[in-house]
Amino acid sequence: MSGSPARGPAVRGGPLGLRKSWTELLAGRVKKQKYNPEREQKLKDSALQLLRSHQNMNDLLLEVEEPQCKKLCLSKLIDGDGASASSAGSRPFICSAFRDQALTLGVPVGVLSASVFACSVQQVCMEPSHPVLLSSEQRKKLSSLLEISQHLLAHNMFSRLTFCQELWKAQNSLLLEAVWCLHTHNVVSLQEVLQSHPDPQTMTTWLFRNLCVLCEQMEASSPPSDTTKAMLSGFVQLLISRGFRESSDPRPGEPDKMSQVATDVLQRMLTFALDTLDADPQVASVSQAVRGWVSVYSGHVCCGMLAGDSVKRFISHTLTQILTHNPVLKVSDAIQMQKEWSFAKTCHLLTTLYCRVFVALGPEESVGHLREILETQEVNWQHVLSCLSTLVVCFPEAQQLVKDWVACLMLHAFESYHLDSMVTAFLIVRQATLEGPFVFPSYADWFKESFGSSLGYHSCSKKALVFLFKFLSDLVPWEPPRYMQVHIFHPPLVPSKYHSLLTDYISLAKTRLVDLKVSLENVGLYEDLSSSGDIAKPQNQAVQDVEKAIMVFEQTGKIPMPVMEASIFRRPYYLTHFLPALLTPRLLPEVPDSRVAFIETLKRADKIPSSLYNAYCQACAIAEKKQPEEATPRKKTEPSSADQPLGLLTAALEELRALMADPTQYDVISAQVAVVSERLNAAWGHNNDDGSLRRAKIQISVLTPTLQRQDQAVVDLLLTAFCQNLMAASSFVPPERQSPWAVLFVRTLCGHMLFPAVLTRLCQLLYHQGPSLSAAHVLGLAALVVHLSESRSMLPEVDPGFLAPAGSLCVPEFLSSLLTCRTRESLLFCMKFSTAAISYCLCKFSAQPHAALHSYLSPGLIKRFQFVTLRLFSEARAPCPSEHTASLSWRLWCLPSVDWQSAALSLWRWNSFQELLKEKEFYLTYRDWVQLELEIQPEADVLSDTERHDFHQWAIYEHFFPTPSASGGCDGDLEAACAVLVSELMDFYQSSRSYNHSQDSDLVIGGRMGNEDVVSRLQEMALELDQGSSVSHGCSTSQSHILFRVFKRRLQALASGDSMSTSLRRHRELLICKRLLLRLPPSVLIGSPQARQPVSPNCEEFFNLVNSELRNFCCHGSVLTHDITIHFFRGLLNVCFRSQDPALVANLTLTECQTKCPMILTSALLWWSSLEPVLCTQWKKCCQSTLPRELGRLQEAQEFASNFLSDSASPAPSPAWISAAALYFATREVRKENVRTHLKRLDCERKELLVSLLFFALMNLLSSYLTQQDTAAYLKAMDICAEVLMCMERRKLSWLVLFQLTEADAELGHLLHLAPHQHIRLLPFAFYSLLSYFREDAIIKEEAFLHVAVDMYLKLLQLFMDGENRTVLPQASKSLKLQGHSLQGSSVQLITEARIFLLQLIPQCPEQCFSNMTKLLAGHEDYDPEMSSALLQRRQTDPGFDLYQEPHLF
């Protein structure tokens, strides 16, 4: 060791062994050789080769003579272990070493450093690690190298091109993350690395393999690291930008191979994904790689920093590649298999890929691209059709675009007879219909619309017909039976001369169905021919038909029309499948259920054979005997059949709820909702109806809504899931940021046959169980109602029975009508529900203008919220500054305890809500307020009596009274306020909202204190109007009371006619009118008292009401009821006592009654026993005098009648008809056996009295017909008529004038005002009821008798033809039987008796009786030709008729 240093110098310094340095040797060689440029370049290349083959950085640095460099080891710098690794001072020495060595080697320093560092990077990557990712140790080493390379780059001592070229020489060991780190640290960009590869094909393969592994790694790690996501995003952005830039984009120096590589890699990745999904997408590692690549198409990955045009071109290219990938399926395969390609059955990753492509393109461009590809290229039909399903399900705006596309295809097909367009259109339609009616009309509906009318595509020519049926015939070998059934049951409309084309096709289709063992006869009554499911067995389909029929029967109470039609036109199916399924033996319930009622209804309609029914009854009896033995097994076996489908639905709903953690994932959630829809079909146990059934009205019994146990279980599961989903989603993001999951869920509910069951369950929950619902249920159901309102245009109307007597309601209005305010509990629930619904809507659709919110909110709901808020919170009644809150905090609603009152007040004061109330549809009008207030039940009201009175005063006089009518108020018009109150009271009394009404109850009129409170307000208004009228009008009383104007308007609005229903409605309306009149001050009937002139009050309106309406419905024969009569005279006394001359006012009023309304006076006579004490006492007390003259006349007439029956007769006072009325009313009280005795004294009375008395007797006789009184009453009425008639015949007084009365008759015309119109019409019955009392000699001598008898006979026939015989003729026939006639109650028998009487009378009558017969028979000759012939022939035999007389023709 010690000799070494000495030996070195000696050797070098010796004369023979002198050694020179490496520099000196090189310098000497250069001097000795001639300069050769080629040799110099070759030498440099050799040096570089030597360097590359021996790249030991440590040895290289040891050649540097500086002592500090000798101490520096590069491995330590790479490893990062020493202090020098972080020392910035070491970097200059490294640069110096590279510079010196490059100078020594004669190569550029950048080339040298790049080569060395490429080798170092390769060494780092060669250590064992992940296929594409670096380990933590590798990252540290690479980080040190990157710092050095960045320093070299900063000093222009690093060649990027050389580095990239050297890097690719060991590409098999090169890790993708290392390349990414070089890019992120700005050493070399990805573009430079990829572009420098010498072989594009090898480059494509390497990048494809590494991207697959990267995608798999990204999905394997949960959650994926930021590095992997950034790497994938960066590579994708680079590939898109290079592969899909504009062709005119100038990139000097950039080879075209980069664009080709980028395109090839992207295509290979998508092809790999599609091949994987087509083969087996369930393989874990493969599906992870595919899932990772599908994430590339989301906006935040591929759109990053790229120009929009590049992304659009990439997405368009992707869609083209998807649709044209592996086009091996033929059209025939698509026709057979497309039901398996629905949205729900398509792989989730594939639908996600579709959705992301469509989001980037937009629905319109997506549909256009689909059209272009189908027209120009061979396609993969599975991808095309599943892509179409995704488009129409996830993008509602695309539905109309698809419909328009189909229409264009059909037009083009029939214009050019283009088969490809026809095939494409049918495939598209069938695929879209697989997704349900709320996406696309059912196939049956579309086929009927397209070909079922004269406007169909095929109706232009015979060639079009041939084209259509040729096409349909070609489909027969391939298409499913469902579609052939549609074509057969809904065939194209074909002219009769081309009917053979249709019959040929139907024969072919039926033959094919026979081959497939599908029977047309076994098609269910409610089977959906457009369903994509398998055809059910007849037995299973019959069970479903029975359940549906019972459901419809529950709602309507009638045999469903499909059942009736099947019993006639489809008897094989009806008898062999439907009835056996209906009549399955079972243990009958103690209380008959809907099934029992349905069976009994069919039996009464003779729709069940007796043998089958008897066998069913016997089997049920046997089942009842076996009940103890089979009860336990039945309980054990029943649940097993239904639990499995319900469990699958429950699992699907739980998976959907798990997705609510990120409710913005539209594509994932929409796919899961489609799965829920599929599971729902199985759990529901019924087939979906076709579109026509869904558009029918839904019948719901609001008072007794019932559901079958299985149906309720399914609906409850869905409603609970919706509520839970809403709460879960709202706990993460507010409603406005959630995806439209709720819309998809609601469409699922609405698109199934269970929708009526959903509404029925909502009726149960809201109308019957509302106060017991929890806060979560209230919020969830409120949101559900909002989304149902959003879909109102697609929903059928609801017929809720008593809630909408005038017709049906749309679904939102029906649901809001279920929120009642009758009691404290229901009113508070209404507040909660309406608050939740409105708040949710305003949060969910905060970006919508207020005018558009009526699509989501029912006006009824908004009005109920206003009503409840104003009623509950006095602070809401006072104007206060609105809270200008940016938005409601929906998160507060999701708390376990919600302060509903504070929430309601906050919503009320919110500026956005107050702006909403300015929309006209949402005004709470005075009429709306009255309607809601009338429902309140005071004994259960949240307000006390005092608080309720104060609220009424504020609402009417402070709020609505001064409000303009345009805003729902009264414009300060008290009459208008009174008119609305009267009209709404009448509606309320007639509706089932009043009292405890049931659907089968009788008319309910008042009875609740809630009604009484509102009536009290009406009484206050009437008094105020009465007082104001006296002051304002003075002497003028021409204006009628507002009450009568309302009555008149309402009565005019009722339908006119003689039908029973019209008559009953009018009768009910008049009962309410009378009821209100009795509740108001009696002065309303009389009019305002006069302050100056003693003229009669204005009673015209009341007189008109009596003459036109009350006398027809509210009277007993010729009188009004006791209550209205007493009320009138109370009003008369009131007016008289307030006038200057009471007697004069009374006399003028009653005198006017004699000519304008005589029924008031006859009514007073009937009720005189109770009226006289009141009149006499009140008059004497106030006027200190006897009754006025006209009241005295009534008193005298009553005394005359009493004296007449007590054998102390006195002359009858005038007018005679009043005395006759008093006498008749008194005679009715006499015992039957004494009637004739008393009436024999009539021989001394005046003719006027006798005629009037007979008139009253006839009216009473007709009343006995109509009211069906007992035999004694009828016989008594008949005796009175007979006795008066015989008295007049004895005195030879004509009584026929009563059957020829007209209002123009000065003497007796007023009698027509004393009888209802129906009594006047029925005078022919009364006339011929008296046949047995006519004296033959007297009637023959009476010249007018034949004319009257024929007139009555013709009117009798007219009544028979008009149907009056249904209510009257049986009673008339009964009267004839009582008289000894042998008639058996037939209406024809009375006419027969009358006809025989006339035919016998005609020959006996003198000739002058036939003078006007031609005029009488004009227009009625066909009523009875034999009678007309006998009358006219008798007239022609008149001797005065000259056959030879020249006729006067002109």
Short mmCIF file of C-alpha atoms in Angstrom, two decimals, residues 204-448:
data_model
loop_
_atom_site.label_atom_id
_atom_site.label_comp_id
_atom_site.label_asym_id
_atom_site.label_seq_id
_atom_site.Cartn_x
_atom_site.Cartn_y
_atom_site.Cartn_z
CA THR A 204 -51.29 1.81 -30.12
CA THR A 205 -51.05 -1.65 -28.57
CA TRP A 206 -48.98 -0.42 -25.61
CA LEU A 207 -51.27 2.48 -24.87
CA PHE A 208 -54.43 0.36 -25.23
CA ARG A 209 -53.08 -2.27 -22.84
CA ASN A 210 -52.04 0.31 -20.27
CA LEU A 211 -55.33 2.23 -20.48
CA CYS A 212 -57.26 -0.99 -19.86
CA VAL A 213 -55.21 -1.70 -16.77
CA LEU A 214 -55.56 1.91 -15.64
CA CYS A 215 -59.36 1.77 -15.98
CA GLU A 216 -59.47 -1.46 -14.03
CA GLN A 217 -57.25 0.01 -11.31
CA MET A 218 -59.41 3.13 -11.08
CA GLU A 219 -62.56 1.08 -10.44
CA ALA A 220 -60.77 -1.40 -8.14
CA SER A 221 -59.74 1.30 -5.70
CA SER A 222 -62.63 2.77 -3.76
CA PRO A 223 -62.67 5.65 -4.00
CA PRO A 224 -60.36 6.06 -7.00
CA SER A 225 -57.25 8.12 -6.34
CA ASP A 226 -56.85 11.56 -7.77
CA THR A 227 -53.78 10.37 -9.65
CA THR A 228 -55.58 7.64 -11.57
CA LYS A 229 -58.49 9.92 -12.42
CA ALA A 230 -56.13 12.68 -13.54
CA MET A 231 -54.08 10.23 -15.61
CA LEU A 232 -57.11 8.82 -17.40
CA SER A 233 -58.55 12.26 -17.99
CA GLY A 234 -55.26 13.59 -19.32
CA PHE A 235 -54.67 10.72 -21.72
CA VAL A 236 -58.26 10.88 -22.98
CA GLN A 237 -58.13 14.60 -23.53
CA LEU A 238 -54.90 14.23 -25.45
CA LEU A 239 -56.29 11.44 -27.61
CA ILE A 240 -59.50 13.36 -28.36
CA SER A 241 -57.69 16.60 -29.14
CA ARG A 242 -55.26 14.86 -31.49
CA GLY A 243 -57.65 12.37 -33.01
CA PHE A 244 -60.71 14.57 -33.60
CA ARG A 245 -59.36 18.01 -34.34
CA GLU A 246 -60.45 19.83 -37.46
CA SER A 247 -58.70 18.63 -40.61
CA SER A 248 -57.76 22.20 -41.49
CA ASP A 249 -56.00 22.70 -38.16
CA PRO A 250 -52.40 23.58 -39.08
CA ARG A 251 -49.90 21.68 -36.96
CA PRO A 252 -46.47 22.14 -38.61
CA GLY A 253 -44.01 19.42 -37.87
CA GLU A 254 -46.59 17.10 -36.37
CA PRO A 255 -46.89 13.83 -38.24
CA ASP A 256 -50.28 12.43 -39.17
CA LYS A 257 -49.46 9.20 -37.35
CA MET A 258 -50.35 10.80 -34.01
CA SER A 259 -53.91 11.44 -35.17
CA GLN A 260 -54.16 7.86 -36.37
CA VAL A 261 -52.81 6.49 -33.10
CA ALA A 262 -55.28 8.54 -31.06
CA THR A 263 -58.22 7.43 -33.17
CA ASP A 264 -57.14 3.80 -33.09
CA VAL A 265 -56.72 3.76 -29.32
CA LEU A 266 -60.10 5.30 -28.67
CA GLN A 267 -61.76 2.91 -31.10
CA ARG A 268 -60.04 -0.10 -29.58
CA MET A 269 -61.08 0.93 -26.08
CA LEU A 270 -64.72 1.32 -27.10
CA THR A 271 -64.64 -1.94 -29.09
CA PHE A 272 -63.19 -3.70 -26.06
CA ALA A 273 -65.98 -2.30 -23.88
CA LEU A 274 -68.74 -3.26 -26.32
CA ASP A 275 -67.31 -6.75 -26.88
CA THR A 276 -67.08 -7.27 -23.15
CA LEU A 277 -70.64 -6.14 -22.55
CA ASP A 278 -71.92 -8.31 -25.37
CA ALA A 279 -70.00 -11.35 -24.11
CA ASP A 280 -70.18 -11.44 -20.31
CA PRO A 281 -70.35 -8.13 -18.46
CA GLN A 282 -70.47 -9.91 -15.10
CA VAL A 283 -66.77 -10.88 -15.03
CA ALA A 284 -65.42 -8.75 -12.21
CA SER A 285 -62.08 -7.54 -13.57
CA VAL A 286 -63.36 -7.04 -17.08
CA SER A 287 -66.43 -5.13 -15.97
CA GLN A 288 -64.22 -2.91 -13.81
CA ALA A 289 -62.16 -1.97 -16.83
CA VAL A 290 -65.30 -1.30 -18.86
CA ARG A 291 -66.86 0.71 -16.06
CA GLY A 292 -63.73 2.80 -15.81
CA TRP A 293 -63.71 3.49 -19.54
CA VAL A 294 -67.43 4.38 -19.56
CA SER A 295 -66.65 7.05 -16.98
CA VAL A 296 -64.52 8.69 -19.66
CA TYR A 297 -67.66 9.90 -21.42
CA SER A 298 -68.81 12.00 -18.52
CA GLY A 299 -68.49 15.71 -19.10
CA HIS A 300 -65.82 16.42 -16.48
CA VAL A 301 -63.45 13.84 -18.00
CA CYS A 302 -63.62 14.25 -21.74
CA CYS A 303 -64.65 17.87 -21.88
CA GLY A 304 -61.92 19.23 -19.55
CA MET A 305 -60.01 21.86 -21.47
CA LEU A 306 -61.03 20.68 -24.94
CA ALA A 307 -62.79 22.68 -27.58
CA GLY A 308 -66.46 21.78 -27.93
CA ASP A 309 -66.12 20.83 -31.58
CA SER A 310 -63.56 18.14 -30.84
CA VAL A 311 -65.75 16.60 -28.16
CA LYS A 312 -68.80 16.68 -30.42
CA ARG A 313 -66.90 14.93 -33.19
CA PHE A 314 -65.63 12.35 -30.72
CA ILE A 315 -69.09 11.70 -29.26
CA SER A 316 -70.65 11.49 -32.71
CA HIS A 317 -67.97 9.03 -33.77
CA THR A 318 -68.60 7.05 -30.56
CA LEU A 319 -72.34 6.86 -31.25
CA THR A 320 -71.66 5.71 -34.78
CA GLN A 321 -69.26 3.05 -33.55
CA ILE A 322 -71.79 1.83 -30.95
CA LEU A 323 -74.61 1.53 -33.45
CA THR A 324 -72.53 -0.14 -36.14
CA HIS A 325 -70.49 -2.42 -33.87
CA ASN A 326 -70.61 -6.05 -34.97
CA PRO A 327 -73.75 -5.83 -37.17
CA VAL A 328 -74.53 -9.53 -37.33
CA LEU A 329 -78.21 -9.49 -36.32
CA LYS A 330 -80.78 -9.44 -39.08
CA VAL A 331 -84.08 -7.59 -39.04
CA SER A 332 -85.89 -10.86 -38.43
CA ASP A 333 -83.73 -11.39 -35.34
CA ALA A 334 -84.59 -7.90 -34.11
CA ILE A 335 -88.31 -8.51 -34.57
CA GLN A 336 -88.12 -11.67 -32.49
CA MET A 337 -85.73 -10.49 -29.78
CA GLN A 338 -86.39 -6.81 -29.27
CA LYS A 339 -88.55 -7.33 -26.18
CA GLU A 340 -85.34 -8.43 -24.43
CA TRP A 341 -83.67 -5.14 -25.28
CA SER A 342 -85.85 -2.81 -23.25
CA PHE A 343 -84.29 -0.22 -20.99
CA ALA A 344 -84.79 -2.30 -17.87
CA LYS A 345 -83.25 -5.41 -19.42
CA THR A 346 -80.27 -3.69 -21.01
CA CYS A 347 -76.94 -3.83 -19.19
CA HIS A 348 -76.58 -0.90 -16.84
CA LEU A 349 -73.14 0.04 -18.14
CA LEU A 350 -74.46 0.17 -21.68
CA THR A 351 -77.40 2.42 -20.75
CA THR A 352 -74.98 4.62 -18.81
CA LEU A 353 -72.81 4.90 -21.92
CA TYR A 354 -75.87 5.80 -23.99
CA CYS A 355 -76.96 8.44 -21.51
CA ARG A 356 -73.58 10.14 -21.43
CA VAL A 357 -73.39 10.19 -25.19
CA PHE A 358 -76.89 11.70 -25.41
CA VAL A 359 -76.09 14.30 -22.76
CA ALA A 360 -73.14 15.48 -24.83
CA LEU A 361 -75.08 15.57 -28.09
CA GLY A 362 -78.53 16.60 -26.92
CA PRO A 363 -81.78 14.80 -27.79
CA GLU A 364 -82.37 16.52 -31.11
CA GLU A 365 -78.89 15.87 -32.47
CA SER A 366 -78.97 12.32 -31.09
CA VAL A 367 -82.17 11.50 -32.94
CA GLY A 368 -80.78 13.09 -36.09
CA HIS A 369 -77.63 11.01 -35.81
CA LEU A 370 -79.68 7.86 -35.32
CA ARG A 371 -81.65 8.63 -38.45
CA GLU A 372 -78.52 9.25 -40.48
CA ILE A 373 -76.81 6.03 -39.38
CA LEU A 374 -79.87 3.89 -40.01
CA GLU A 375 -80.20 5.34 -43.50
CA THR A 376 -76.56 4.91 -44.51
CA GLN A 377 -74.92 2.00 -42.66
CA GLU A 378 -75.37 -1.55 -41.49
CA VAL A 379 -76.24 -1.48 -37.81
CA ASN A 380 -76.28 -3.62 -34.72
CA TRP A 381 -80.02 -3.79 -34.08
CA GLN A 382 -79.60 -4.66 -30.43
CA HIS A 383 -77.57 -1.53 -29.83
CA VAL A 384 -79.86 0.60 -31.97
CA LEU A 385 -83.06 -0.45 -30.21
CA SER A 386 -81.67 -0.47 -26.66
CA CYS A 387 -80.16 2.93 -27.43
CA LEU A 388 -83.60 4.15 -28.54
CA SER A 389 -85.18 2.85 -25.32
CA THR A 390 -82.63 4.73 -23.25
CA LEU A 391 -83.22 7.87 -25.25
CA VAL A 392 -87.00 7.95 -24.79
CA VAL A 393 -86.87 6.88 -21.13
CA CYS A 394 -84.15 9.21 -19.90
CA PHE A 395 -84.88 12.20 -22.13
CA PRO A 396 -88.62 13.03 -22.20
CA GLU A 397 -88.05 15.77 -24.77
CA ALA A 398 -86.89 13.09 -27.21
CA GLN A 399 -90.24 11.32 -27.13
CA GLN A 400 -91.89 13.78 -29.49
CA LEU A 401 -88.83 13.75 -31.71
CA VAL A 402 -89.12 9.99 -32.04
CA LYS A 403 -92.84 10.25 -32.81
CA ASP A 404 -92.08 12.79 -35.54
CA TRP A 405 -89.35 10.55 -36.89
CA VAL A 406 -91.75 7.60 -37.06
CA ALA A 407 -94.31 9.75 -38.87
CA CYS A 408 -91.69 10.79 -41.44
CA LEU A 409 -90.64 7.17 -41.94
CA MET A 410 -94.24 6.09 -42.47
CA LEU A 411 -94.92 8.87 -44.93
CA HIS A 412 -91.78 8.05 -46.87
CA ALA A 413 -92.57 4.34 -46.79
CA PHE A 414 -96.03 4.78 -48.34
CA GLU A 415 -94.97 7.50 -50.74
CA SER A 416 -92.04 5.57 -52.16
CA TYR A 417 -93.09 2.06 -51.09
CA HIS A 418 -89.77 1.88 -49.31
CA LEU A 419 -89.58 -1.33 -47.29
CA ASP A 420 -86.59 -0.30 -45.18
CA SER A 421 -88.44 2.77 -43.88
CA MET A 422 -91.42 0.60 -43.00
CA VAL A 423 -89.31 -1.92 -41.11
CA THR A 424 -87.45 0.80 -39.27
CA ALA A 425 -90.67 2.56 -38.25
CA PHE A 426 -92.26 -0.62 -36.89
CA LEU A 427 -89.15 -1.59 -34.96
CA ILE A 428 -88.88 1.89 -33.45
CA VAL A 429 -92.54 1.97 -32.47
CA ARG A 430 -92.47 -1.46 -30.91
CA GLN A 431 -89.31 -0.64 -29.00
CA ALA A 432 -90.70 2.63 -27.68
CA THR A 433 -93.96 1.00 -26.61
CA LEU A 434 -92.00 -1.46 -24.48
CA GLU A 435 -91.21 1.43 -22.14
CA GLY A 436 -94.82 2.10 -21.20
CA PRO A 437 -97.63 4.45 -22.16
CA PHE A 438 -96.11 7.52 -20.51
CA VAL A 439 -93.16 7.23 -22.86
CA PHE A 440 -94.99 6.23 -26.03
CA PRO A 441 -98.59 5.22 -26.83
CA SER A 442 -99.26 1.52 -26.73
CA TYR A 443 -98.71 -0.42 -29.92
CA ALA A 444 -102.44 -1.09 -30.19
CA ASP A 445 -103.20 2.64 -29.97
CA TRP A 446 -100.51 3.53 -32.49
CA PHE A 447 -101.64 0.85 -34.93
CA LYS A 448 -105.28 1.95 -34.65
#
